Amino acid sequence: MAESYELRGKYSKLDDPEPDSPFHRSLEDAYQSSSEEDLDEFDPLNYDAGTLKRKKTRRPRGESLHGKDTYPSEKTSQKTGWRRCCVPTRLCCGLILLFVAAVVLLLSAGGIWAWKTAPVDGQSPSWYPTPKGGIDAAWEESYKKAAALVRQMTLVEKVNITTGTGWSMQLCVGNTGPVARLSFPSLCLQDGPLGIRFADNITAFPAGITVGATWNKELMYQRGKAHGLEAKLKGVNVILGPAMGPIGKMPAGGRNWEGFGSDPYLQGIAAAQTIKGIQDEGVMATAKHFIGNEQEHFRQSWEWGTPNAISSNIDDRTLHELYAWPFAESVRAGVASVMCSYNQVNNSYACGNSKLLNGILKDELGFQGFVQSDWLAQRSGVASALAGLDMSMPGDGLRWADGKSLWGPQLTKAVLNSSVPMDRLNDMVTRIVAAWYQVGQDDKETWPMPPPEGDGGPNFSSWTNERIGLLHHGSDDKATGVVNKFINVQGEGDDFHGNIARKIAAEGTVLVKNDDNILPLDRNGWKDSEKEGKEMKYRVGIFGEDARSNQNGPNSCKDRGCNVGTLASGWGSGAVEFPYLIAPVDAIRNAFNEDSTYVTDWPANKLPTEQEGILYDQDLCIVFANSDSGEGYMQSDGVRGDRNNLFTQKGGDYLIKKVADSCGNGTGSTIVVIHAVGPVILEDFVDLPTVKAVVLAHLPGQESGNALVDVLFGDVNPSGRLPYTIAKKEEDYGPTSKILTYPNGLIPQQNFTEGIYIDYRYFDKYNVTPRYEFGYGLSYTTFHLSSLLINPKSFRKTLLPAPRPQTIDPPSFDNTIPDPKTALAPNGFRKLSKYIYPYISSTSDIKVGKYPYPPSYDTPAELSPAGGAQGGNPDLYSIQAVITATLTNTGPVDGDSVVQLYISYPENYVDEETGEPVDFPVKVLRGFQKVHAQGGNARNHRAEVRFELTRKDLSYWCSRRGNWVMPTTEQFTIRVGFSSRDLPLVGKF
Ligand code: BGC
């Protein structure tokens, strides 16, 4: 087969090339012979069950202690010397070398120590073999088609689909190999949760945390759909989002803003709505990061100087009720892909943890798509394949951009020598191909093949902004072609995606204080009630750097990794290039009527003494501050991923106090606007009598200023609610809510001992009064709730769900191991350096034998009674009660209210069979609806709100039974209201 085998698609990605174009030359070159890459380092026996026992795994040699500091993520044109270069004296050089050598030695010694003391299977039980995809009727057709295609594939073709081609080898952040012979394209995988990373003419949507703060399911869906459409038009097959882990166990967690808030129910609904939106446009969504990636410090090996990533030690119940909940909702929504995270879970790497991937994700949650690794989160070859990983991303090995894949040729070899069973490879590839069919990407009209077969594939490059650029940026290949077609995907007219962005940014803005109804503002300045005796123009002063644009442009820092000017996104892979960014100061200026108002601004955080007078001459001061964070491979202003504290940054608190003290010489009113990645401690200023309003505008994306003006001037009545709790002091979140910033061992250990009690559950349990509770937010009108009705749907409550249903059979394959010769590269095949191919270099070391699979491999693990369909046992989603209530708008203006439902489990509950006491949170969110009601006694000032409670909503995870258990002997309390601490309607069920 190998002779006729072509990897052409790997080189493709261009306009129709002229016969003599560089693109064509690159293709021809590609088939000229060159020597094979060395494969000598791989040991197929090298499974470590994903544990810290790194056995014979290749250890990254001589790599930078800050591994991903060299993350070549910026586009060429923006490169500014990522790796700082100093020119020390010779002596200095020598000393540095000595020091580095000593540290490396110590760390290696430490590695040996870890190797010697670590338990063989970590502390995570094993779960083998990997459940096969294709057992859910909702995927039946796609699996049929996929199996038919996969049955025609050769071994190397299969491997090509499972392994990325290497960092920056093609145009997207992740690219798989194609099977051009069967018209299966190379897949383009691109970040990220808030837009299309590294692309032009796209929309910079508000971040996840802003979306969560809208509590608006329809907007969550619309954002996903617009994002999906943009991806499709840019040729992206797989979006690397939404993010739902971290969930926010630590309020300072650097990437909390990529997700939707610190509650599993809210996070789950928002994730599922986003996924449905994305996939309804035919693009595969990725639920990430599975699981326990709650902080940036030590998230991955070597990035923070430790040889191993942090271990998030999570008990079974907490895992189910908190961290896995949003993933279950994502799987239930049909998500095509799940990304396993960098960290370890219970001392076993998440991407090699069989309990998590095989057991929980694929068996219990019935996940039918494919598991991809986070970028370099794969830490073993055979072990991760057996543990349930299906796709290696970006394909490189243990080190960044090293081209030494743990899979690729090594996977081919592992299958040939039987250390990875052929049926595992068949399952991996079928899962990927089935996901591709499931979203309809086989439709060649919408998804034409990449060149030379068609003109599809990605039409932008992640590595340059130029039209013509390198085709294989990360390799030694100099072939160039058209890499950026600058296609505008932002929509037009009514369909302009900026409109959705603006709506979300406005609805995701939370008003937490509004004394004397200072908001909404009047465009003419003085309000009617204040006008008397006021002859002068209304004077408005705008203060703070966060009000203005970054003078070097909103994209001047790589991956938005600096806090300059107004903050509209966090930083890292979850950020995009802003097409534009409306600065608040400009929008506010435009909003005021200049005939009757006078607007001044001082958009800096420092007020020089001689300029303080500027504060005295104001009737109204609007002061801006912010708090930023991002992904751990970058740092900004001393913040390395995770925030150092929860205060505003860059002197924000001081500025706010100064403005509030001096505005109008003590007679003016101050409005505080904060852009932030999560909760901010407001105590320094929130109670000052001159601070009349506090507006939390989160991370609004490109429409920042416009959306803020919509809220400040009342065009949009605020309906955002906090997707997290704001404490009075950081300690109030609890002793385990702090980022671990110093390693407490060679494998940093983080014990999630607070269990299910994070955020408001913690505050409730320990009776801590927050400043503003989860779910809180004000409106320009008032609402009243009445007529609570609880309608039980099932008359006979049962402790456990119905037995796991029968599933359909997965496709079967011929699992014969092919002749190793078929896995050699075709004659004359020219390899590009560091590019990952599936070929082996020689057949001499292929020996089929009895390989030591993990001990439990041959005794299939027991299937979970909680499984049986996507999202788990379908009976978990049977409706147990319908709850209705009436919302009345009792105020002067129209508005939306977020009506929230919380349940309390029976008090002092003991297990009905064993008599063991079960501890429950005081309350948990189990429903929310955003409801519109007209104000001013209009006819439609009432609206009915309806909630459905499922069995899972009313159950807890019982580790002993390995199942969800619903108390049946005692009553639940149902509370309906406006926030987690304002719940006027109470009933029993
Ligand atoms: C991040 C992922 C991202 C990937 C690709 C990783 O560093 O953790 O969220 O999708 O890079 O950019």
PDB file of N, CA and C and ligand atoms in Angstrom, residues 68 71 73 167 173-174 189-193 197-198 239-241 243 245 255 258 286 288-289 293 296 299-300 303 339-342 372-377 393-394 400 559 572-574 631-633, ligand 1:
ATOM      1  N   LYS A  68       7.349  26.437  28.390  1.00  0.00           N
ATOM      2  CA  LYS A  68       6.505  27.096  27.418  1.00  0.00           C
ATOM      3  C   LYS A  68       6.702  28.609  27.398  1.00  0.00           C
ATOM      4  N   TYR A  71       7.022  29.434  24.076  1.00  0.00           N
ATOM      5  CA  TYR A  71       5.791  29.163  23.324  1.00  0.00           C
ATOM      6  C   TYR A  71       5.750  30.099  22.127  1.00  0.00           C
ATOM      7  N   SER A  73       3.893  31.468  20.165  1.00  0.00           N
ATOM      8  CA  SER A  73       2.501  31.630  19.818  1.00  0.00           C
ATOM      9  C   SER A  73       2.214  32.879  19.006  1.00  0.00           C
ATOM     10  N   TRP A 167       3.690  21.416  16.170  1.00  0.00           N
ATOM     11  CA  TRP A 167       3.407  22.838  16.407  1.00  0.00           C
ATOM     12  C   TRP A 167       3.849  23.688  15.213  1.00  0.00           C
ATOM     13  N   VAL A 173      -3.529  26.120  15.105  1.00  0.00           N
ATOM     14  CA  VAL A 173      -2.728  25.763  16.286  1.00  0.00           C
ATOM     15  C   VAL A 173      -2.629  24.257  16.458  1.00  0.00           C
ATOM     16  N   GLY A 174      -3.592  23.540  15.874  1.00  0.00           N
ATOM     17  CA  GLY A 174      -3.515  22.083  15.838  1.00  0.00           C
ATOM     18  C   GLY A 174      -3.991  21.610  14.474  1.00  0.00           C
ATOM     19  N   LEU A 189      -7.683  22.635  14.013  1.00  0.00           N
ATOM     20  CA  LEU A 189      -8.184  22.862  15.374  1.00  0.00           C
ATOM     21  C   LEU A 189      -7.700  24.233  15.819  1.00  0.00           C
ATOM     22  N   GLN A 190      -8.611  25.076  16.248  1.00  0.00           N
ATOM     23  CA  GLN A 190      -8.214  26.443  16.581  1.00  0.00           C
ATOM     24  C   GLN A 190      -8.907  26.933  17.842  1.00  0.00           C
ATOM     25  N   ASP A 191      -8.132  27.658  18.680  1.00  0.00           N
ATOM     26  CA  ASP A 191      -8.763  28.303  19.835  1.00  0.00           C
ATOM     27  C   ASP A 191      -9.733  29.341  19.313  1.00  0.00           C
ATOM     28  N   GLY A 192     -10.645  29.745  20.092  1.00  0.00           N
ATOM     29  CA  GLY A 192     -10.750  29.340  21.470  1.00  0.00           C
ATOM     30  C   GLY A 192     -12.093  29.798  21.973  1.00  0.00           C
ATOM     31  N   PRO A 193     -12.188  29.928  23.215  1.00  0.00           N
ATOM     32  CA  PRO A 193     -13.533  30.145  23.759  1.00  0.00           C
ATOM     33  C   PRO A 193     -14.210  31.467  23.379  1.00  0.00           C
ATOM     34  N   ARG A 197      -8.840  32.487  17.387  1.00  0.00           N
ATOM     35  CA  ARG A 197      -7.513  33.005  17.724  1.00  0.00           C
ATOM     36  C   ARG A 197      -6.653  33.153  16.470  1.00  0.00           C
ATOM     37  N   PHE A 198      -5.763  34.114  16.498  1.00  0.00           N
ATOM     38  CA  PHE A 198      -4.773  34.329  15.432  1.00  0.00           C
ATOM     39  C   PHE A 198      -5.425  34.539  14.071  1.00  0.00           C
ATOM     40  N   ILE A 239     -13.368  23.831  17.047  1.00  0.00           N
ATOM     41  CA  ILE A 239     -13.097  24.980  17.925  1.00  0.00           C
ATOM     42  C   ILE A 239     -12.639  24.434  19.274  1.00  0.00           C
ATOM     43  N   LEU A 240     -11.590  25.016  19.820  1.00  0.00           N
ATOM     44  CA  LEU A 240     -11.067  24.561  21.111  1.00  0.00           C
ATOM     45  C   LEU A 240     -11.785  25.289  22.244  1.00  0.00           C
ATOM     46  N   GLY A 241     -13.031  25.043  22.369  1.00  0.00           N
ATOM     47  CA  GLY A 241     -13.861  25.648  23.399  1.00  0.00           C
ATOM     48  C   GLY A 241     -15.251  25.071  23.267  1.00  0.00           C
ATOM     49  N   ALA A 243     -14.646  26.501  27.404  1.00  0.00           N
ATOM     50  CA  ALA A 243     -13.915  26.097  28.602  1.00  0.00           C
ATOM     51  C   ALA A 243     -14.893  26.032  29.769  1.00  0.00           C
ATOM     52  N   GLY A 245     -13.575  24.164  32.712  1.00  0.00           N
ATOM     53  CA  GLY A 245     -12.624  23.887  33.772  1.00  0.00           C
ATOM     54  C   GLY A 245     -11.409  24.740  33.448  1.00  0.00           C
ATOM     55  N   ARG A 255      -7.355  31.382  34.636  1.00  0.00           N
ATOM     56  CA  ARG A 255      -8.186  31.190  33.443  1.00  0.00           C
ATOM     57  C   ARG A 255      -9.669  31.039  33.767  1.00  0.00           C
ATOM     58  N   GLU A 258     -12.312  32.258  31.251  1.00  0.00           N
ATOM     59  CA  GLU A 258     -12.659  31.577  29.996  1.00  0.00           C
ATOM     60  C   GLU A 258     -13.959  30.793  30.152  1.00  0.00           C
ATOM     61  N   THR A 286     -15.214  21.703  21.488  1.00  0.00           N
ATOM     62  CA  THR A 286     -14.350  20.961  22.423  1.00  0.00           C
ATOM     63  C   THR A 286     -14.653  21.403  23.845  1.00  0.00           C
ATOM     64  N   LYS A 288     -13.412  21.742  27.385  1.00  0.00           N
ATOM     65  CA  LYS A 288     -12.075  21.703  27.986  1.00  0.00           C
ATOM     66  C   LYS A 288     -12.084  22.405  29.321  1.00  0.00           C
ATOM     67  N   HIS A 289     -11.185  22.163  30.218  1.00  0.00           N
ATOM     68  CA  HIS A 289     -10.067  21.228  30.217  1.00  0.00           C
ATOM     69  C   HIS A 289     -10.426  20.155  31.232  1.00  0.00           C
ATOM     70  N   ASN A 293      -8.078  21.400  36.334  1.00  0.00           N
ATOM     71  CA  ASN A 293      -7.024  22.379  36.003  1.00  0.00           C
ATOM     72  C   ASN A 293      -7.396  23.734  36.606  1.00  0.00           C
ATOM     73  N   GLU A 296      -3.002  27.994  37.354  1.00  0.00           N
ATOM     74  CA  GLU A 296      -1.968  28.006  36.324  1.00  0.00           C
ATOM     75  C   GLU A 296      -0.617  27.571  36.878  1.00  0.00           C
ATOM     76  N   ARG A 299       0.824  24.005  36.333  1.00  0.00           N
ATOM     77  CA  ARG A 299      -0.188  23.246  35.578  1.00  0.00           C
ATOM     78  C   ARG A 299       0.447  22.196  34.678  1.00  0.00           C
ATOM     79  N   GLN A 300       1.689  22.452  34.214  1.00  0.00           N
ATOM     80  CA  GLN A 300       2.300  21.433  33.377  1.00  0.00           C
ATOM     81  C   GLN A 300       3.764  21.223  33.714  1.00  0.00           C
ATOM     82  N   GLU A 303       7.093  23.742  33.017  1.00  0.00           N
ATOM     83  CA  GLU A 303       6.761  25.155  32.772  1.00  0.00           C
ATOM     84  C   GLU A 303       7.083  25.999  34.001  1.00  0.00           C
ATOM     85  N   MET A 339     -11.129  17.924  25.645  1.00  0.00           N
ATOM     86  CA  MET A 339      -9.683  18.098  25.791  1.00  0.00           C
ATOM     87  C   MET A 339      -9.283  17.754  27.219  1.00  0.00           C
ATOM     88  N   CYS A 340      -8.362  16.793  27.352  1.00  0.00           N
ATOM     89  CA  CYS A 340      -7.879  16.487  28.696  1.00  0.00           C
ATOM     90  C   CYS A 340      -6.817  17.501  29.087  1.00  0.00           C
ATOM     91  N   SER A 341      -6.697  17.735  30.377  1.00  0.00           N
ATOM     92  CA  SER A 341      -5.919  18.881  30.854  1.00  0.00           C
ATOM     93  C   SER A 341      -4.472  18.520  31.170  1.00  0.00           C
ATOM     94  N   TYR A 342      -3.690  19.551  31.469  1.00  0.00           N
ATOM     95  CA  TYR A 342      -2.261  19.391  31.737  1.00  0.00           C
ATOM     96  C   TYR A 342      -1.956  18.677  33.054  1.00  0.00           C
ATOM     97  N   GLN A 372      -8.941  14.705  22.874  1.00  0.00           N
ATOM     98  CA  GLN A 372      -7.664  15.258  22.410  1.00  0.00           C
ATOM     99  C   GLN A 372      -6.893  15.761  23.619  1.00  0.00           C
ATOM    100  N   SER A 373      -5.582  15.724  23.513  1.00  0.00           N
ATOM    101  CA  SER A 373      -4.773  16.207  24.636  1.00  0.00           C
ATOM    102  C   SER A 373      -4.676  17.722  24.567  1.00  0.00           C
ATOM    103  N   ASP A 374      -4.553  18.368  25.717  1.00  0.00           N
ATOM    104  CA  ASP A 374      -4.140  19.768  25.676  1.00  0.00           C
ATOM    105  C   ASP A 374      -2.718  19.771  25.102  1.00  0.00           C
ATOM    106  N   TRP A 375      -2.256  20.945  24.728  1.00  0.00           N
ATOM    107  CA  TRP A 375      -1.013  21.037  23.953  1.00  0.00           C
ATOM    108  C   TRP A 375       0.204  20.605  24.787  1.00  0.00           C
ATOM    109  N   LEU A 376       0.601  19.355  24.575  1.00  0.00           N
ATOM    110  CA  LEU A 376       1.714  18.744  25.319  1.00  0.00           C
ATOM    111  C   LEU A 376       1.287  18.198  26.681  1.00  0.00           C
ATOM    112  N   ALA A 377      -0.011  18.050  26.869  1.00  0.00           N
ATOM    113  CA  ALA A 377      -0.485  17.458  28.124  1.00  0.00           C
ATOM    114  C   ALA A 377      -0.330  15.944  28.087  1.00  0.00           C
ATOM    115  N   MET A 393      -2.160  16.180  20.616  1.00  0.00           N
ATOM    116  CA  MET A 393      -2.049  17.551  20.125  1.00  0.00           C
ATOM    117  C   MET A 393      -0.928  18.304  20.834  1.00  0.00           C
ATOM    118  N   PRO A 394      -0.158  19.124  20.141  1.00  0.00           N
ATOM    119  CA  PRO A 394      -0.223  19.352  18.690  1.00  0.00           C
ATOM    120  C   PRO A 394       0.495  18.262  17.910  1.00  0.00           C
ATOM    121  N   TRP A 400       8.173  21.150  23.811  1.00  0.00           N
ATOM    122  CA  TRP A 400       7.505  22.018  22.864  1.00  0.00           C
ATOM    123  C   TRP A 400       8.200  21.988  21.501  1.00  0.00           C
ATOM    124  N   ASP A 559      -1.006  37.743  22.386  1.00  0.00           N
ATOM    125  CA  ASP A 559      -2.062  37.021  23.100  1.00  0.00           C
ATOM    126  C   ASP A 559      -2.696  37.865  24.198  1.00  0.00           C
ATOM    127  N   GLY A 572      -3.807  34.906  26.829  1.00  0.00           N
ATOM    128  CA  GLY A 572      -3.435  33.509  26.610  1.00  0.00           C
ATOM    129  C   GLY A 572      -4.091  32.955  25.366  1.00  0.00           C
ATOM    130  N   SER A 573      -4.156  31.644  25.308  1.00  0.00           N
ATOM    131  CA  SER A 573      -4.709  31.009  24.109  1.00  0.00           C
ATOM    132  C   SER A 573      -6.195  31.296  23.958  1.00  0.00           C
ATOM    133  N   GLY A 574      -6.822  31.749  25.033  1.00  0.00           N
ATOM    134  CA  GLY A 574      -8.248  32.057  24.978  1.00  0.00           C
ATOM    135  C   GLY A 574      -8.535  33.460  24.483  1.00  0.00           C
ATOM    136  N   GLU A 631      -3.302  32.972  30.914  1.00  0.00           N
ATOM    137  CA  GLU A 631      -2.700  31.640  30.889  1.00  0.00           C
ATOM    138  C   GLU A 631      -1.254  31.711  31.369  1.00  0.00           C
ATOM    139  N   GLY A 632      -0.826  30.643  32.013  1.00  0.00           N
ATOM    140  CA  GLY A 632       0.424  30.661  32.757  1.00  0.00           C
ATOM    141  C   GLY A 632       1.705  30.707  31.938  1.00  0.00           C
ATOM    142  N   TYR A 633       1.634  30.652  30.621  1.00  0.00           N
ATOM    143  CA  TYR A 633       2.893  30.712  29.872  1.00  0.00           C
ATOM    144  C   TYR A 633       3.356  32.143  29.665  1.00  0.00           C
TER     145      TYR A 633
HETATM  146  C1  BGC B   1      -4.257  25.687  26.357  1.00  0.00           C
HETATM  147  C2  BGC B   1      -5.485  25.200  25.630  1.00  0.00           C
HETATM  148  C3  BGC B   1      -5.408  25.614  24.198  1.00  0.00           C
HETATM  149  C4  BGC B   1      -4.131  25.048  23.584  1.00  0.00           C
HETATM  150  C5  BGC B   1      -3.959  25.410  22.126  1.00  0.00           C
HETATM  151  C6  BGC B   1      -2.985  25.266  25.667  1.00  0.00           C
HETATM  152  O1  BGC B   1      -1.889  25.901  26.238  1.00  0.00           O
HETATM  153  O2  BGC B   1      -4.268  25.200  27.680  1.00  0.00           O
HETATM  154  O3  BGC B   1      -6.631  25.735  26.224  1.00  0.00           O
HETATM  155  O4  BGC B   1      -6.535  25.172  23.500  1.00  0.00           O
HETATM  156  O5  BGC B   1      -3.018  25.574  24.296  1.00  0.00           O
HETATM  157  O6  BGC B   1      -3.695  26.738  21.957  1.00  0.00           O
END
